[in-house]
mmCIF file of C-alpha atoms in Angstrom:
data_model
loop_
_atom_site.group_PDB
_atom_site.id
_atom_site.type_symbol
_atom_site.label_atom_id
_atom_site.label_comp_id
_atom_site.label_asym_id
_atom_site.label_seq_id
_atom_site.Cartn_x
_atom_site.Cartn_y
_atom_site.Cartn_z
ATOM 1 C CA MET A 1447 23.624 -13.737 16.724
ATOM 2 C CA ASN A 1448 24.396 -15.468 13.454
ATOM 3 C CA HIS A 1449 21.584 -14.975 10.922
ATOM 4 C CA LEU A 1450 21.485 -18.663 10.021
ATOM 5 C CA VAL A 1451 21.255 -19.686 13.686
ATOM 6 C CA ALA A 1452 18.372 -17.265 14.291
ATOM 7 C CA PHE A 1453 16.507 -18.405 11.177
ATOM 8 C CA ASP A 1454 17.016 -22.078 12.046
ATOM 9 C CA ARG A 1455 15.646 -21.370 15.529
ATOM 10 C CA LEU A 1456 12.476 -19.929 14.011
ATOM 11 C CA LEU A 1457 12.075 -22.940 11.730
ATOM 12 C CA THR A 1458 12.502 -25.306 14.680
ATOM 13 C CA ILE A 1459 9.914 -23.435 16.762
ATOM 14 C CA MET A 1460 7.516 -23.477 13.807
ATOM 15 C CA ASP A 1461 7.900 -27.260 13.529
ATOM 16 C CA GLU A 1462 7.229 -27.649 17.267
ATOM 17 C CA LEU A 1463 4.180 -25.386 17.241
ATOM 18 C CA ARG A 1464 2.704 -27.113 14.223
ATOM 19 C CA GLU A 1465 3.087 -30.445 15.981
ATOM 20 C CA LYS A 1466 2.060 -29.567 19.551
ATOM 21 C CA CYS A 1467 -0.057 -26.368 19.660
ATOM 22 C CA PRO A 1468 -3.814 -26.890 19.062
ATOM 23 C CA TRP A 1469 -4.221 -23.451 17.438
ATOM 24 C CA ASP A 1470 -1.175 -23.731 15.166
ATOM 25 C CA LYS A 1471 -2.120 -27.286 14.135
ATOM 26 C CA LYS A 1472 -5.511 -26.042 12.984
ATOM 27 C CA GLN A 1473 -4.315 -23.218 10.731
ATOM 28 C CA THR A 1474 -4.481 -23.291 6.935
ATOM 29 C CA MET A 1475 -3.231 -20.879 4.293
ATOM 30 C CA GLU A 1476 -6.780 -19.581 4.003
ATOM 31 C CA SER A 1477 -7.158 -18.994 7.753
ATOM 32 C CA LEU A 1478 -3.799 -17.197 7.909
ATOM 33 C CA ARG A 1479 -4.493 -14.961 4.927
ATOM 34 C CA HIS A 1480 -6.489 -12.218 6.664
ATOM 35 C CA LEU A 1481 -4.098 -12.269 9.626
ATOM 36 C CA THR A 1482 -1.155 -11.729 7.276
ATOM 37 C CA ILE A 1483 -2.910 -8.761 5.702
ATOM 38 C CA GLU A 1484 -3.502 -7.310 9.178
ATOM 39 C CA GLU A 1485 0.150 -7.783 10.131
ATOM 40 C CA THR A 1486 1.235 -6.055 6.925
ATOM 41 C CA TYR A 1487 -0.914 -3.032 7.740
ATOM 42 C CA GLU A 1488 0.536 -2.953 11.258
ATOM 43 C CA LEU A 1489 4.018 -2.861 9.730
ATOM 44 C CA SER A 1490 2.863 -0.060 7.451
ATOM 45 C CA ASP A 1491 1.617 1.931 10.469
ATOM 46 C CA ALA A 1492 4.930 1.464 12.274
ATOM 47 C CA ILE A 1493 6.835 2.655 9.203
ATOM 48 C CA LEU A 1494 4.679 5.772 8.894
ATOM 49 C CA GLU A 1495 5.213 6.489 12.587
ATOM 50 C CA GLY A 1496 8.966 6.002 12.161
ATOM 51 C CA ASP A 1497 8.914 3.616 15.132
ATOM 52 C CA LEU A 1498 11.938 1.364 14.601
ATOM 53 C CA VAL A 1499 11.181 -0.772 17.665
ATOM 54 C CA GLU A 1500 7.698 -1.556 16.354
ATOM 55 C CA ILE A 1501 9.031 -2.095 12.832
ATOM 56 C CA ARG A 1502 11.369 -4.776 14.197
ATOM 57 C CA LYS A 1503 8.483 -6.474 16.014
ATOM 58 C CA GLU A 1504 6.156 -6.352 13.014
ATOM 59 C CA LEU A 1505 8.861 -7.721 10.713
ATOM 60 C CA GLY A 1506 9.128 -10.667 13.117
ATOM 61 C CA ASP A 1507 5.374 -11.256 12.933
ATOM 62 C CA ILE A 1508 5.433 -11.220 9.141
ATOM 63 C CA MET A 1509 8.478 -13.494 9.063
ATOM 64 C CA LEU A 1510 6.561 -15.966 11.219
ATOM 65 C CA HIS A 1511 3.692 -15.921 8.722
ATOM 66 C CA LEU A 1512 6.042 -16.545 5.802
ATOM 67 C CA VAL A 1513 7.604 -19.502 7.577
ATOM 68 C CA PHE A 1514 4.113 -20.764 8.471
ATOM 69 C CA TYR A 1515 3.017 -20.754 4.817
ATOM 70 C CA ALA A 1516 6.204 -22.561 3.826
ATOM 71 C CA LYS A 1517 5.583 -25.165 6.552
ATOM 72 C CA ILE A 1518 2.087 -25.827 5.254
ATOM 73 C CA GLY A 1519 3.484 -25.975 1.718
ATOM 74 C CA SER A 1520 5.960 -28.651 2.772
ATOM 75 C CA GLU A 1521 3.183 -30.670 4.436
ATOM 76 C CA LYS A 1522 1.310 -30.612 1.139
ATOM 77 C CA GLU A 1523 4.552 -31.661 -0.599
ATOM 78 C CA ALA A 1524 4.193 -28.589 -2.817
ATOM 79 C CA PHE A 1525 7.268 -26.587 -1.711
ATOM 80 C CA ASP A 1526 9.443 -25.934 1.321
ATOM 81 C CA ILE A 1527 11.263 -22.909 2.716
ATOM 82 C CA SER A 1528 14.454 -23.720 0.784
ATOM 83 C CA GLU A 1529 12.569 -23.690 -2.508
ATOM 84 C CA VAL A 1530 10.925 -20.401 -1.552
ATOM 85 C CA LEU A 1531 14.278 -18.782 -0.775
ATOM 86 C CA HIS A 1532 16.065 -20.176 -3.819
ATOM 87 C CA GLY A 1533 13.117 -19.089 -5.941
ATOM 88 C CA ILE A 1534 13.400 -15.450 -4.916
ATOM 89 C CA CYS A 1535 17.197 -15.563 -5.260
ATOM 90 C CA ASP A 1536 16.904 -16.938 -8.791
ATOM 91 C CA LYS A 1537 14.336 -14.273 -9.676
ATOM 92 C CA LEU A 1538 16.500 -11.453 -8.334
ATOM 93 C CA VAL A 1539 19.497 -12.671 -10.338
ATOM 94 C CA SER A 1540 17.366 -13.037 -13.474
ATOM 95 C CA ARG A 1541 15.815 -9.567 -13.147
ATOM 96 C CA HIS A 1542 19.124 -7.807 -12.501
ATOM 97 C CA PRO A 1543 21.051 -8.537 -15.714
ATOM 98 C CA HIS A 1544 22.890 -5.237 -15.207
ATOM 99 C CA ILE A 1545 24.433 -6.788 -12.076
ATOM 100 C CA TYR A 1546 24.632 -10.494 -12.935
ATOM 101 C CA GLY A 1547 24.893 -10.170 -16.717
ATOM 102 C CA ASP A 1548 26.234 -7.871 -19.395
ATOM 103 C CA VAL A 1549 23.274 -5.490 -19.718
ATOM 104 C CA LYS A 1550 24.115 -1.796 -19.345
ATOM 105 C CA VAL A 1551 21.767 0.691 -17.690
ATOM 106 C CA GLU A 1552 22.080 4.436 -17.290
ATOM 107 C CA ASN A 1553 19.695 5.085 -14.400
ATOM 108 C CA GLU A 1554 16.977 3.810 -12.073
ATOM 109 C CA GLU A 1555 14.283 4.293 -14.708
ATOM 110 C CA GLU A 1556 15.979 1.887 -17.115
ATOM 111 C CA VAL A 1557 16.284 -0.661 -14.288
ATOM 112 C CA LYS A 1558 12.523 -0.444 -13.676
ATOM 113 C CA GLN A 1559 11.741 -0.755 -17.388
ATOM 114 C CA ASN A 1560 13.945 -3.845 -17.719
ATOM 115 C CA TRP A 1561 12.318 -5.325 -14.605
ATOM 116 C CA GLU A 1562 8.810 -4.981 -16.053
ATOM 117 C CA LYS A 1563 9.841 -6.412 -19.433
ATOM 118 C CA LEU A 1564 11.528 -9.412 -17.813
ATOM 119 C CA LYS A 1565 8.558 -9.929 -15.488
ATOM 120 C CA LEU A 1566 6.172 -9.919 -18.445
ATOM 121 C CA LYS A 1567 8.316 -12.467 -20.285
ATOM 122 C CA GLU A 1568 8.707 -14.755 -17.247
ATOM 123 C CA LYS A 1569 5.039 -14.871 -16.319
ATOM 124 C CA GLY A 1570 3.792 -15.110 -19.874
ATOM 125 C CA ASN A 1571 1.105 -12.530 -19.179
ATOM 126 C CA LYS A 1572 -0.849 -11.472 -22.231
ATOM 127 C CA SER A 1573 -1.170 -7.986 -20.738
ATOM 128 C CA VAL A 1574 1.391 -5.739 -19.090
ATOM 129 C CA LEU A 1575 -1.252 -5.133 -16.431
ATOM 130 C CA GLY A 1576 -1.865 -8.831 -15.843
ATOM 131 C CA GLY A 1577 0.468 -8.869 -12.856
ATOM 132 C CA VAL A 1578 -1.488 -6.254 -10.878
ATOM 133 C CA PRO A 1579 -3.329 -8.103 -8.073
ATOM 134 C CA LYS A 1580 -7.094 -7.756 -8.400
ATOM 135 C CA SER A 1581 -7.549 -7.422 -4.632
ATOM 136 C CA LEU A 1582 -5.236 -4.416 -4.213
ATOM 137 C CA PRO A 1583 -6.871 -1.334 -2.659
ATOM 138 C CA ALA A 1584 -8.006 0.962 -5.473
ATOM 139 C CA LEU A 1585 -5.539 3.769 -4.706
ATOM 140 C CA VAL A 1586 -2.547 1.424 -4.634
ATOM 141 C CA LYS A 1587 -3.829 -0.383 -7.720
ATOM 142 C CA ALA A 1588 -4.036 2.890 -9.670
ATOM 143 C CA MET A 1589 -0.388 3.590 -8.813
ATOM 144 C CA ARG A 1590 0.745 0.102 -9.864
ATOM 145 C CA ILE A 1591 -1.238 0.247 -13.119
ATOM 146 C CA GLN A 1592 0.390 3.534 -14.040
ATOM 147 C CA GLU A 1593 3.868 2.311 -13.086
ATOM 148 C CA LYS A 1594 3.491 -0.797 -15.237
ATOM 149 C CA ALA A 1595 2.242 1.226 -18.192
ATOM 150 C CA ARG A 1596 5.241 3.522 -17.784
ATOM 151 C CA GLY A 1597 7.494 0.467 -17.761
ATOM 152 C CA ILE A 1598 6.790 -0.109 -21.457
ATOM 153 C CA GLY A 1599 6.856 3.597 -22.354
ATOM 154 C CA PHE A 1600 3.142 4.453 -22.176
ATOM 155 C CA ASP A 1601 3.219 7.635 -20.130
ATOM 156 C CA TRP A 1602 3.146 11.412 -20.235
ATOM 157 C CA GLU A 1603 6.374 13.220 -21.038
ATOM 158 C CA GLU A 1604 6.011 16.277 -18.790
ATOM 159 C CA LYS A 1605 4.312 16.794 -15.429
ATOM 160 C CA SER A 1606 2.669 19.938 -16.811
ATOM 161 C CA GLN A 1607 0.729 17.677 -19.191
ATOM 162 C CA VAL A 1608 -0.388 15.537 -16.274
ATOM 163 C CA TRP A 1609 -1.606 18.548 -14.300
ATOM 164 C CA ALA A 1610 -3.503 19.784 -17.347
ATOM 165 C CA LYS A 1611 -5.226 16.378 -17.369
ATOM 166 C CA VAL A 1612 -6.106 16.788 -13.681
ATOM 167 C CA GLU A 1613 -7.745 20.145 -14.398
ATOM 168 C CA GLU A 1614 -9.562 18.687 -17.406
ATOM 169 C CA GLU A 1615 -10.959 15.824 -15.317
ATOM 170 C CA MET A 1616 -11.971 18.184 -12.498
ATOM 171 C CA GLN A 1617 -13.875 20.318 -14.993
ATOM 172 C CA GLU A 1618 -15.639 17.268 -16.415
ATOM 173 C CA PHE A 1619 -16.585 16.204 -12.886
ATOM 174 C CA LYS A 1620 -17.877 19.672 -12.068
ATOM 175 C CA GLU A 1621 -20.066 19.607 -15.164
ATOM 176 C CA GLN A 1622 -21.977 16.658 -13.708
ATOM 177 C CA PHE A 1623 -23.322 18.853 -10.915
ATOM 178 C CA ASP A 1624 -25.835 21.624 -10.606
ATOM 179 C CA THR A 1625 -23.515 24.197 -9.025
ATOM 180 C CA GLU A 1626 -26.381 25.920 -7.209
ATOM 181 C CA LYS A 1627 -28.032 22.830 -5.734
ATOM 182 C CA SER A 1628 -24.840 20.790 -5.444
ATOM 183 C CA GLU A 1629 -26.731 17.722 -6.548
ATOM 184 C CA ALA A 1630 -25.461 15.126 -8.966
ATOM 185 C CA ILE A 1631 -27.198 15.341 -12.331
ATOM 186 C CA ASP A 1632 -26.258 11.736 -13.088
ATOM 187 C CA VAL A 1633 -24.873 9.829 -10.111
ATOM 188 C CA LYS A 1634 -23.231 7.069 -12.166
ATOM 189 C CA GLU A 1635 -21.637 9.529 -14.559
ATOM 190 C CA ALA A 1636 -20.506 11.756 -11.695
ATOM 191 C CA GLU A 1637 -18.981 8.719 -9.987
ATOM 192 C CA ALA A 1638 -17.132 7.828 -13.181
ATOM 193 C CA GLU A 1639 -15.809 11.365 -13.524
ATOM 194 C CA PHE A 1640 -14.773 11.438 -9.859
ATOM 195 C CA GLY A 1641 -12.832 8.230 -10.436
ATOM 196 C CA ASP A 1642 -11.089 9.921 -13.359
ATOM 197 C CA VAL A 1643 -10.163 12.852 -11.099
ATOM 198 C CA LEU A 1644 -8.630 10.507 -8.521
ATOM 199 C CA PHE A 1645 -6.779 8.513 -11.176
ATOM 200 C CA SER A 1646 -5.310 11.683 -12.688
ATOM 201 C CA LEU A 1647 -4.270 12.961 -9.243
ATOM 202 C CA VAL A 1648 -2.507 9.654 -8.564
ATOM 203 C CA ASN A 1649 -0.767 10.091 -11.898
ATOM 204 C CA TYR A 1650 0.418 13.584 -10.978
ATOM 205 C CA ALA A 1651 1.560 12.418 -7.547
ATOM 206 C CA ARG A 1652 3.684 9.786 -9.271
ATOM 207 C CA PHE A 1653 5.309 12.450 -11.444
ATOM 208 C CA ILE A 1654 6.347 14.510 -8.431
ATOM 209 C CA ASP A 1655 7.537 11.446 -6.455
ATOM 210 C CA ILE A 1656 4.691 11.405 -3.930
ATOM 211 C CA ASN A 1657 3.155 8.084 -2.943
ATOM 212 C CA PRO A 1658 -0.595 8.857 -2.854
ATOM 213 C CA GLU A 1659 -1.379 6.005 -0.444
ATOM 214 C CA THR A 1660 1.213 7.302 2.033
ATOM 215 C CA ALA A 1661 0.061 10.899 1.565
ATOM 216 C CA LEU A 1662 -3.590 10.030 2.216
ATOM 217 C CA GLU A 1663 -2.745 7.882 5.243
ATOM 218 C CA ARG A 1664 -0.688 10.706 6.765
ATOM 219 C CA THR A 1665 -3.670 13.011 6.281
ATOM 220 C CA ASN A 1666 -5.922 10.392 7.905
ATOM 221 C CA LYS A 1667 -3.602 10.241 10.917
ATOM 222 C CA LYS A 1668 -3.439 14.023 11.094
ATOM 223 C CA PHE A 1669 -7.238 14.303 11.077
ATOM 224 C CA ILE A 1670 -7.581 11.610 13.767
ATOM 225 C CA LYS A 1671 -5.056 13.385 16.002
ATOM 226 C CA ARG A 1672 -6.797 16.742 15.647
ATOM 227 C CA PHE A 1673 -10.276 15.282 16.098
ATOM 228 C CA GLN A 1674 -9.216 13.447 19.250
ATOM 229 C CA TYR A 1675 -7.778 16.737 20.563
ATOM 230 C CA LEU A 1676 -11.200 18.253 19.906
ATOM 231 C CA GLU A 1677 -12.902 15.423 21.808
ATOM 232 C CA SER A 1678 -10.494 15.845 24.703
ATOM 233 C CA LYS A 1679 -11.169 19.584 24.967
ATOM 234 C CA ALA A 1680 -14.911 19.028 24.836
ATOM 235 C CA LYS A 1681 -14.605 16.487 27.653
ATOM 236 C CA ASP A 1682 -12.634 19.008 29.745
ATOM 237 C CA LEU A 1683 -15.602 21.366 29.402
ATOM 238 C CA GLY A 1684 -18.009 18.603 30.378
ATOM 239 C CA LYS A 1685 -19.616 18.678 26.943
ATOM 240 C CA GLU A 1686 -20.362 16.278 24.126
ATOM 241 C CA LEU A 1687 -19.244 17.282 20.654
ATOM 242 C CA SER A 1688 -22.821 16.944 19.478
ATOM 243 C CA ASP A 1689 -23.795 19.694 21.961
ATOM 244 C CA MET A 1690 -21.192 22.160 20.645
ATOM 245 C CA THR A 1691 -21.632 24.561 17.767
ATOM 246 C CA LEU A 1692 -19.332 24.453 14.747
ATOM 247 C CA VAL A 1693 -17.913 27.814 15.837
ATOM 248 C CA GLU A 1694 -16.987 26.399 19.249
ATOM 249 C CA MET A 1695 -15.461 23.290 17.725
ATOM 250 C CA ASP A 1696 -13.506 25.324 15.210
ATOM 251 C CA VAL A 1697 -11.693 27.159 18.033
ATOM 252 C CA PHE A 1698 -10.292 23.888 19.332
ATOM 253 C CA TRP A 1699 -9.642 22.630 15.800
ATOM 254 C CA GLU A 1700 -7.380 25.607 15.169
ATOM 255 C CA GLU A 1701 -5.633 24.899 18.478
ATOM 256 C CA ALA A 1702 -5.137 21.295 17.401
ATOM 257 C CA LYS A 1703 -3.313 22.441 14.271
ATOM 258 C CA LYS A 1704 -0.724 24.134 16.484
ATOM 259 C CA ALA A 1705 -0.505 21.358 19.075
#
């Protein structure tokens, strides 16, 4: 099917729903916001699972939300879908002077640096970090902060330096604890040092091309899968996990690793 025909069909359906459906008529940008966030996470899950069928479905859901926002924008006489699309096209052309202009770049890193410089100039931000959304999850935000700082040349030169910083921060964190009692000497200070450890680990992950958010989510999924295997085995024995010893549970946990 022609892309334009398919997109026009979606726009027409959106118009009809906004006019005739009680639920769609009631929605605002504010009421859609949390739903959009949920849909984005569902797309993220599908991507991590490598499920192309689900990815296609979730992209459709997100596309609907984008069209919905544009519809509401047009009702407010603020903007319409054409302005949204032309806006992103104009931005892409502006931020790719090595494609649509006479700027020369040697590699991907120079492209990213030019992008951040142009973005800073366009938005008029007083800080390079001004474009990092305040509501981003902390782990993602740490990554974006570091990437933006790198965009203007503020970064480590070698990954060995970054790992040395990780070890330094881990030592500082350890010093906040009584190693025998495993109790925080100063909870606030220990929390601050733990944050430094996480930030430095995110930094190192970036240097070895690992996305920390993706890495942690894969570990979350792995733990869930193994724990549910453990629950299943306990059920087969007619037991509750709370009635099993750690030694008994560990047998099934090791099995789960191989499953």
